[in-house]
């Protein structure tokens, strides 16, 4: 299917915006905070919680990061006012990492302090490997001072196990995912089985050392292994959570929620949805394949 994914990914960016919007609407709450609020309310009615992402990355001007900080502050206030079961996820390059690391640190710190007022939490997303050192560095600095912050590790990176070994003494709160960016082989595993083995190895290390983990995957093989570990380690429901992307595998979501597991859905919103969708598709043609297969499944009634 490689050629099919690449073909879809190569042609979708040239498809008119309304058509991309039609395809993206399952994966993005909408342009406005109100859209995200409604999406979170719908998820809560189905027994789930959420993490809200204000779309944007790789900003070129500090004003854009500062505007994003304001939008996140508004989001935290509205989460509190509307009593939503949701926290926020922020991308370091949206907070200005590539402009000035200290500026980025201060922006994320501002959000953590704002979140703390509402007893809420900030997750620092992990972007491509050029940002890993700085992201972990910023996380560790903030983690020393605040308890309401976590970050993300990616099982495709060769460095992840040593990052875990380095982070374990501070009992990090981590989301564990496979990783979505295109990386060279010297940096990231390419073999899907190895990425899965590494995911399981990393998950076991984290859970058996008492870390809170957001188990972020739709891969049922990984979900099965996570459930096995949870059972073997006798973990309570508040020692981990599953996480999934908006619009992906509703059935697996329901299975986990019905079995009593905490499940958080990543809810992106914002004006940047078109740039975000096309960039993701260019970076990772497999997503295009997933989207087309999901649409076909829905049309043919094979999935809900
Ligand atoms: C909550 C959450 C937060 C994330 N945060 C980050 C992050 O900070 N940094 C980062 O690099 N990556 C992040 N990711 C993305 C992650 O790294 C993977 O790229 C993505 O989750 C797909 O991997 P998978 O484990 O689901 O396995 P895969 O084997 O890729 O997918 C398993 C199945 O899930 C379905 N599927 C997966 N993705 C999609 C999709 N986009 N559209 C439709 N169907 C899909 C397909 O049916 C596929 O067969 C996040 C993922 C989640 C769930």
Tab-separated table of C-alpha atoms and ligand atoms in Angstrom:
chain	number	residue	atom	x	y	z
A	1	UNK	CA	0.000	0.000	0.000
A	2	UNK	CA	3.026	2.304	0.136
A	3	UNK	CA	2.440	3.701	-3.363
A	4	UNK	CA	-1.261	4.282	-2.585
A	5	UNK	CA	-0.491	6.221	0.607
A	6	UNK	CA	2.146	8.276	-1.170
A	7	UNK	CA	-0.197	9.020	-4.051
A	8	UNK	CA	-2.995	10.188	-1.747
A	9	UNK	CA	-0.545	12.236	0.344
A	10	UNK	CA	1.015	13.827	-2.727
A	11	UNK	CA	-2.300	14.807	-4.299
A	12	UNK	CA	-4.344	15.827	-1.222
A	13	UNK	CA	-2.445	19.100	-0.640
A	14	UNK	CA	-3.682	20.249	-4.074
A	15	UNK	CA	-7.277	19.331	-3.358
A	16	UNK	CA	-9.436	22.435	-2.722
A	17	UNK	CA	-9.674	23.579	0.905
A	18	UNK	CA	-13.380	22.691	1.381
A	19	UNK	CA	-12.703	19.105	0.319
A	20	UNK	CA	-9.699	18.769	2.654
A	21	UNK	CA	-11.982	20.311	5.309
A	22	UNK	CA	-14.564	17.619	4.650
A	23	UNK	CA	-11.960	14.879	5.186
A	24	UNK	CA	-10.333	16.623	8.167
A	25	UNK	CA	-13.541	17.293	10.044
A	26	UNK	CA	-13.468	13.918	11.778
A	27	UNK	CA	-9.991	14.637	13.109
A	28	UNK	CA	-10.276	18.320	14.029
A	29	UNK	CA	-12.955	19.809	16.300
A	30	UNK	CA	-13.294	22.981	14.205
A	31	UNK	CA	-11.884	26.478	13.928
A	32	UNK	CA	-13.054	27.875	17.251
A	33	UNK	CA	-12.734	27.122	20.949
A	34	UNK	CA	-16.519	26.710	21.054
A	35	UNK	CA	-16.139	23.785	18.598
A	36	UNK	CA	-13.610	22.124	20.895
A	37	UNK	CA	-15.875	22.686	23.915
A	38	UNK	CA	-18.787	20.993	22.146
A	39	UNK	CA	-16.561	18.085	21.082
A	40	UNK	CA	-15.304	17.602	24.648
A	41	UNK	CA	-18.879	17.671	25.977
A	42	UNK	CA	-19.830	14.958	23.451
A	43	UNK	CA	-16.821	12.864	24.491
A	44	UNK	CA	-17.654	13.307	28.174
A	45	UNK	CA	-21.188	12.103	27.492
A	46	UNK	CA	-19.569	8.914	26.176
A	47	UNK	CA	-17.458	8.516	29.327
A	48	UNK	CA	-14.206	9.985	27.974
A	49	UNK	CA	-12.004	12.947	28.785
A	50	UNK	CA	-9.870	15.108	26.504
A	51	UNK	CA	-6.730	17.081	25.933
A	52	UNK	CA	-7.222	20.254	23.884
A	53	UNK	CA	-4.625	21.378	21.353
A	54	UNK	CA	-4.673	24.863	19.837
A	55	UNK	CA	-3.427	24.137	16.334
A	56	UNK	CA	-0.176	25.767	15.310
A	57	UNK	CA	3.530	24.940	15.097
A	58	UNK	CA	6.843	26.250	13.798
A	59	UNK	CA	5.876	29.874	14.362
A	60	UNK	CA	8.097	32.448	12.678
A	61	UNK	CA	7.202	35.441	14.877
A	62	UNK	CA	7.121	35.827	18.656
A	63	UNK	CA	3.741	37.612	18.375
A	64	UNK	CA	2.235	34.384	17.064
A	65	UNK	CA	3.455	32.426	20.102
A	66	UNK	CA	2.146	35.105	22.434
A	67	UNK	CA	-1.235	34.979	20.691
A	68	UNK	CA	-1.237	31.196	21.145
A	69	UNK	CA	-0.450	31.598	24.851
A	70	UNK	CA	-3.502	33.879	25.163
A	71	UNK	CA	-5.693	31.360	23.326
A	72	UNK	CA	-4.492	28.577	25.636
A	73	UNK	CA	-5.189	30.763	28.688
A	74	UNK	CA	-8.710	31.335	27.391
A	75	UNK	CA	-9.010	27.580	26.825
A	76	UNK	CA	-7.983	26.829	30.423
A	77	UNK	CA	-10.489	29.379	31.722
A	78	UNK	CA	-13.305	27.929	29.627
A	79	UNK	CA	-12.404	24.350	30.649
A	80	UNK	CA	-12.815	25.504	34.249
A	81	UNK	CA	-16.037	27.471	33.667
A	82	UNK	CA	-17.682	24.713	31.637
A	83	UNK	CA	-16.447	22.019	34.066
A	84	UNK	CA	-14.840	20.062	31.242
A	85	UNK	CA	-12.792	16.963	31.989
A	86	UNK	CA	-9.901	18.189	29.858
A	87	UNK	CA	-6.344	19.458	30.013
A	88	UNK	CA	-4.172	21.083	27.320
A	89	UNK	CA	-1.408	19.881	24.991
A	90	UNK	CA	1.130	22.385	23.650
A	91	UNK	CA	3.758	22.134	20.937
A	92	UNK	CA	7.159	23.664	21.783
A	93	UNK	CA	7.602	25.139	18.284
A	94	UNK	CA	4.185	26.813	18.675
A	95	UNK	CA	5.543	28.349	21.883
A	96	UNK	CA	8.564	29.662	19.929
A	97	UNK	CA	11.213	26.983	20.513
A	98	UNK	CA	12.889	27.627	17.177
A	99	UNK	CA	12.951	31.385	17.776
A	100	UNK	CA	14.338	31.454	21.304
A	101	UNK	CA	14.438	28.561	23.756
A	102	UNK	CA	14.149	30.762	26.855
A	103	UNK	CA	11.113	32.529	25.367
A	104	UNK	CA	9.530	29.110	24.752
A	105	UNK	CA	10.303	28.028	28.323
A	106	UNK	CA	8.671	31.187	29.716
A	107	UNK	CA	5.562	30.702	27.563
A	108	UNK	CA	5.068	27.115	28.706
A	109	UNK	CA	5.755	28.171	32.300
A	110	UNK	CA	3.041	30.846	32.011
A	111	UNK	CA	0.587	28.164	30.888
A	112	UNK	CA	1.550	25.784	33.675
A	113	UNK	CA	1.022	28.548	36.233
A	114	UNK	CA	-2.322	29.420	34.674
A	115	UNK	CA	-3.319	25.729	34.669
A	116	UNK	CA	-2.279	25.430	38.314
A	117	UNK	CA	-4.809	28.114	39.285
A	118	UNK	CA	-7.523	25.799	37.970
A	119	UNK	CA	-5.946	22.591	39.263
A	120	UNK	CA	-5.285	21.608	35.655
A	121	UNK	CA	-2.403	20.057	33.733
A	122	UNK	CA	-0.197	20.853	30.715
A	123	UNK	CA	1.200	18.181	28.390
A	124	UNK	CA	4.193	19.228	26.262
A	125	UNK	CA	3.851	17.404	22.928
A	126	UNK	CA	6.980	15.946	21.335
A	127	UNK	CA	7.815	17.124	17.815
A	128	UNK	CA	10.562	15.997	15.424
A	129	UNK	CA	13.950	14.832	16.715
A	130	UNK	CA	15.574	18.256	16.290
A	131	UNK	CA	13.456	19.345	19.285
A	132	UNK	CA	13.850	16.336	21.614
A	133	UNK	CA	16.802	17.604	23.693
A	134	UNK	CA	15.301	21.064	24.180
A	135	UNK	CA	11.838	19.702	24.955
A	136	UNK	CA	13.145	17.303	27.601
A	137	UNK	CA	15.366	20.012	29.012
A	138	UNK	CA	12.418	22.445	29.299
A	139	UNK	CA	10.256	19.684	30.777
A	140	UNK	CA	12.853	18.781	33.416
A	141	UNK	CA	13.312	22.412	34.437
A	142	UNK	CA	9.551	22.881	34.786
A	143	UNK	CA	8.965	19.529	36.427
A	144	UNK	CA	11.303	20.524	39.276
A	145	UNK	CA	9.022	23.412	40.118
A	146	UNK	CA	5.558	22.208	39.120
A	147	UNK	CA	3.708	18.917	39.471
A	148	UNK	CA	1.118	19.665	36.780
A	149	UNK	CA	3.259	19.091	33.708
A	150	UNK	CA	4.089	16.097	31.549
A	151	UNK	CA	5.662	15.414	28.195
A	152	UNK	CA	5.815	12.738	25.499
A	153	UNK	CA	8.244	10.036	24.388
A	154	UNK	CA	8.225	8.296	21.015
A	155	UNK	CA	9.013	4.586	20.716
A	156	UNK	CA	10.439	4.967	17.196
A	157	UNK	CA	13.412	6.943	18.511
A	158	UNK	CA	16.551	4.942	19.215
A	159	UNK	CA	17.294	7.228	22.183
A	160	UNK	CA	13.969	6.701	24.010
A	161	UNK	CA	15.048	3.959	26.402
A	162	UNK	CA	18.042	5.999	27.568
A	163	UNK	CA	15.763	9.039	27.920
A	164	UNK	CA	13.509	6.955	30.158
A	165	UNK	CA	16.495	5.852	32.246
A	166	UNK	CA	17.477	9.488	32.654
A	167	UNK	CA	13.921	10.623	33.508
A	168	UNK	CA	12.937	7.794	35.858
A	169	UNK	CA	14.421	9.386	39.024
A	170	UNK	CA	11.931	12.287	38.714
A	171	UNK	CA	8.941	9.931	38.183
A	172	UNK	CA	7.885	11.623	34.943
A	173	UNK	CA	4.279	11.867	33.756
A	174	UNK	CA	4.598	10.743	30.135
A	175	UNK	CA	2.497	10.122	27.089
A	176	UNK	CA	3.997	7.225	25.168
A	177	UNK	CA	3.363	7.122	21.415
A	178	UNK	CA	5.084	5.619	18.375
A	179	UNK	CA	6.044	8.983	16.844
A	180	UNK	CA	4.660	10.664	13.768
A	181	UNK	CA	7.507	12.591	12.117
A	182	UNK	CA	9.705	11.433	9.275
A	183	UNK	CA	13.132	10.683	10.757
A	184	UNK	CA	16.332	9.217	9.295
A	185	UNK	CA	17.191	5.610	10.137
A	186	UNK	CA	20.165	6.657	12.221
A	187	UNK	CA	17.754	8.382	14.605
A	188	UNK	CA	14.597	6.279	14.436
A	189	UNK	CA	13.733	2.614	13.963
A	190	UNK	CA	12.076	1.947	10.649
A	191	UNK	CA	10.871	-1.589	11.264
A	192	UNK	CA	7.296	-1.539	12.602
A	193	UNK	CA	7.845	-4.611	14.760
A	194	UNK	CA	10.883	-3.071	16.421
A	195	UNK	CA	8.904	0.140	17.057
A	196	UNK	CA	6.250	-2.011	18.752
A	197	UNK	CA	8.803	-4.016	20.776
A	198	UNK	CA	10.371	-0.773	21.870
A	199	UNK	CA	6.944	0.631	22.785
A	200	UNK	CA	6.243	-2.378	24.999
A	201	UNK	CA	9.717	-2.290	26.532
A	202	UNK	CA	9.358	1.427	27.300
A	203	UNK	CA	5.839	0.999	28.682
A	204	UNK	CA	6.930	-1.788	31.014
A	205	UNK	CA	9.861	0.270	32.292
A	206	UNK	CA	7.609	3.245	33.004
A	207	UNK	CA	4.625	1.465	34.545
A	208	UNK	CA	6.685	-0.898	36.668
A	209	UNK	CA	8.572	2.099	38.066
A	210	UNK	CA	5.364	3.818	39.167
A	211	UNK	CA	5.185	6.473	36.433
A	212	UNK	CA	1.814	7.747	35.214
A	213	UNK	CA	1.583	6.921	31.501
A	214	UNK	CA	-0.777	8.127	28.784
A	215	UNK	CA	-0.832	5.026	26.595
A	216	UNK	CA	-1.343	6.766	23.243
A	217	UNK	CA	-2.025	4.281	20.487
A	218	UNK	CA	-4.770	2.811	18.316
A	219	UNK	CA	-2.716	-0.290	17.609
A	220	UNK	CA	-4.658	-3.114	19.215
A	221	UNK	CA	-1.531	-5.255	19.634
A	222	UNK	CA	-0.062	-2.539	21.842
A	223	UNK	CA	-3.347	-2.026	23.654
A	224	UNK	CA	-3.453	-5.778	24.377
A	225	UNK	CA	0.076	-5.715	25.791
A	226	UNK	CA	-0.744	-2.648	27.902
A	227	UNK	CA	-3.821	-4.378	29.344
A	228	UNK	CA	-1.699	-7.445	30.150
A	229	UNK	CA	0.871	-5.280	31.945
A	230	UNK	CA	-1.809	-3.365	33.845
A	231	UNK	CA	-3.224	-6.665	35.044
A	232	UNK	CA	0.147	-8.200	35.931
A	233	UNK	CA	1.271	-5.106	37.837
A	234	UNK	CA	-2.106	-4.791	39.585
A	235	UNK	CA	-2.391	-1.130	38.594
A	236	UNK	CA	-5.342	0.957	39.714
A	237	UNK	CA	-7.388	2.916	37.158
A	238	UNK	CA	-5.825	6.189	38.289
A	239	UNK	CA	-2.247	5.056	37.571
A	240	UNK	CA	-2.489	5.243	33.764
A	241	UNK	CA	-4.817	6.268	30.951
A	242	UNK	CA	-5.327	5.372	27.323
A	243	UNK	CA	-5.183	8.162	24.762
A	244	UNK	CA	-6.436	8.339	21.186
A	245	UNK	CA	-6.737	10.886	18.425
A	246	UNK	CA	-10.096	12.459	17.622
A	247	UNK	CA	-11.877	10.540	14.875
A	248	UNK	CA	-9.818	7.348	15.101
A	249	UNK	CA	-11.192	3.897	16.011
A	250	UNK	CA	-14.380	4.724	17.909
A	251	UNK	CA	-14.962	1.046	18.509
A	252	UNK	CA	-11.670	0.455	20.337
A	253	UNK	CA	-12.378	3.598	22.358
A	254	UNK	CA	-15.745	2.191	23.407
A	255	UNK	CA	-14.273	-1.208	24.290
A	256	UNK	CA	-11.745	0.407	26.642
A	257	UNK	CA	-14.252	2.794	28.219
A	258	UNK	CA	-16.770	-0.010	28.782
A	259	UNK	CA	-14.045	-2.023	30.496
A	260	UNK	CA	-13.642	0.891	32.933
A	261	UNK	CA	-10.356	2.367	31.670
A	262	UNK	CA	-9.749	6.102	31.573
A	263	UNK	CA	-9.605	7.269	27.970
A	264	UNK	CA	-8.474	10.706	26.833
A	265	UNK	CA	-9.062	11.991	23.313
A	266	UNK	CA	-6.740	14.523	21.670
A	267	UNK	CA	-8.956	17.370	20.451
A	268	UNK	CA	-7.250	19.846	18.101
A	269	UNK	CA	-8.957	23.067	17.055
A	270	UNK	CA	-8.012	26.351	15.426
A	271	UNK	CA	-7.642	28.385	12.289
A	272	UNK	CA	-4.454	26.517	11.373
A	273	UNK	CA	-6.360	23.329	10.527
A	274	UNK	CA	-5.593	23.433	6.781
A	275	UNK	CA	-1.826	23.929	7.177
A	276	UNK	CA	-1.832	21.303	9.940
A	277	UNK	CA	-3.724	18.716	7.874
A	278	UNK	CA	-1.653	19.120	4.734
A	279	UNK	CA	1.668	19.197	6.617
A	280	UNK	CA	0.789	16.000	8.512
A	281	UNK	CA	-0.153	14.318	5.253
A	282	UNK	CA	3.084	15.346	3.565
A	283	UNK	CA	5.161	14.258	6.561
A	284	UNK	CA	3.485	10.938	7.004
A	285	UNK	CA	1.795	9.498	3.920
A	286	UNK	CA	0.557	6.563	6.017
A	287	UNK	CA	-1.995	8.892	7.609
A	288	UNK	CA	-3.486	9.505	4.163
A	289	UNK	CA	-3.860	5.769	3.765
A	290	UNK	CA	-5.501	5.435	7.220
A	291	UNK	CA	-7.917	8.252	6.406
A	292	UNK	CA	-8.910	6.792	3.049
A	293	UNK	CA	-9.365	3.319	4.551
A	294	UNK	CA	-11.457	4.738	7.434
A	295	UNK	CA	-13.668	6.611	4.986
A	296	UNK	CA	-14.071	3.503	2.838
A	297	UNK	CA	-14.880	1.425	5.949
A	298	UNK	CA	-17.542	3.909	7.001
A	299	UNK	CA	-19.086	4.059	3.543
A	300	UNK	CA	-19.147	0.263	3.419
A	301	UNK	CA	-20.468	0.086	6.996
A	302	UNK	CA	-17.462	-1.866	8.304
A	303	UNK	CA	-16.652	0.654	11.083
A	304	UNK	CA	-18.469	3.263	13.151
B	1	LIG	C1	-3.336	11.123	22.015
B	1	LIG	C2	-2.191	11.065	21.054
B	1	LIG	C3	-1.207	12.036	21.114
B	1	LIG	C4	-0.109	11.971	20.247
B	1	LIG	N1	0.915	12.869	20.414
B	1	LIG	C5	2.025	12.741	19.646
B	1	LIG	C6	3.175	13.543	19.880
B	1	LIG	O1	3.217	14.373	20.790
B	1	LIG	N2	4.244	13.377	19.060
B	1	LIG	C7	4.252	12.452	18.054
B	1	LIG	O2	5.274	12.312	17.360
B	1	LIG	N3	3.170	11.685	17.802
B	1	LIG	C8	2.066	11.802	18.574
B	1	LIG	N4	0.992	10.990	18.345
B	1	LIG	C9	0.916	10.178	17.106
B	1	LIG	C10	1.556	8.833	17.285
B	1	LIG	O3	2.951	8.977	17.382
B	1	LIG	C11	1.242	7.902	16.092
B	1	LIG	O4	1.739	8.427	14.925
B	1	LIG	C12	-0.227	7.627	15.876
B	1	LIG	O5	-0.890	7.460	17.100
B	1	LIG	C13	-0.407	6.348	15.045
B	1	LIG	O6	0.213	5.269	15.689
B	1	LIG	P1	-0.568	4.062	16.389
B	1	LIG	O7	0.132	3.744	17.648
B	1	LIG	O8	-2.001	4.369	16.512
B	1	LIG	O9	-0.282	2.838	15.441
B	1	LIG	P2	-0.504	2.653	13.874
B	1	LIG	O10	-0.010	1.294	13.601
B	1	LIG	O11	0.062	3.786	13.108
B	1	LIG	O12	-2.060	2.709	13.746
B	1	LIG	C14	-2.907	1.661	14.207
B	1	LIG	C15	-4.248	1.843	13.507
B	1	LIG	O13	-4.877	3.048	13.969
B	1	LIG	C16	-5.498	3.726	12.887
B	1	LIG	N5	-4.890	5.066	12.771
B	1	LIG	C17	-3.738	5.476	13.322
B	1	LIG	N6	-3.524	6.797	13.068
B	1	LIG	C18	-4.575	7.204	12.319
B	1	LIG	C19	-4.965	8.463	11.741
B	1	LIG	N7	-4.224	9.567	11.908
B	1	LIG	N8	-6.124	8.504	11.038
B	1	LIG	C20	-6.902	7.413	10.902
B	1	LIG	N9	-6.599	6.199	11.429
B	1	LIG	C21	-5.462	6.106	12.130
B	1	LIG	C22	-5.310	2.875	11.659
B	1	LIG	O14	-6.453	2.053	11.538
B	1	LIG	C23	-4.114	2.022	12.003
B	1	LIG	O15	-4.096	0.811	11.329
B	1	LIG	C24	-0.071	10.980	19.240
B	1	LIG	C25	-1.071	10.007	19.178
B	1	LIG	C26	-2.098	10.027	20.076
B	1	LIG	C27	-3.115	8.937	20.022
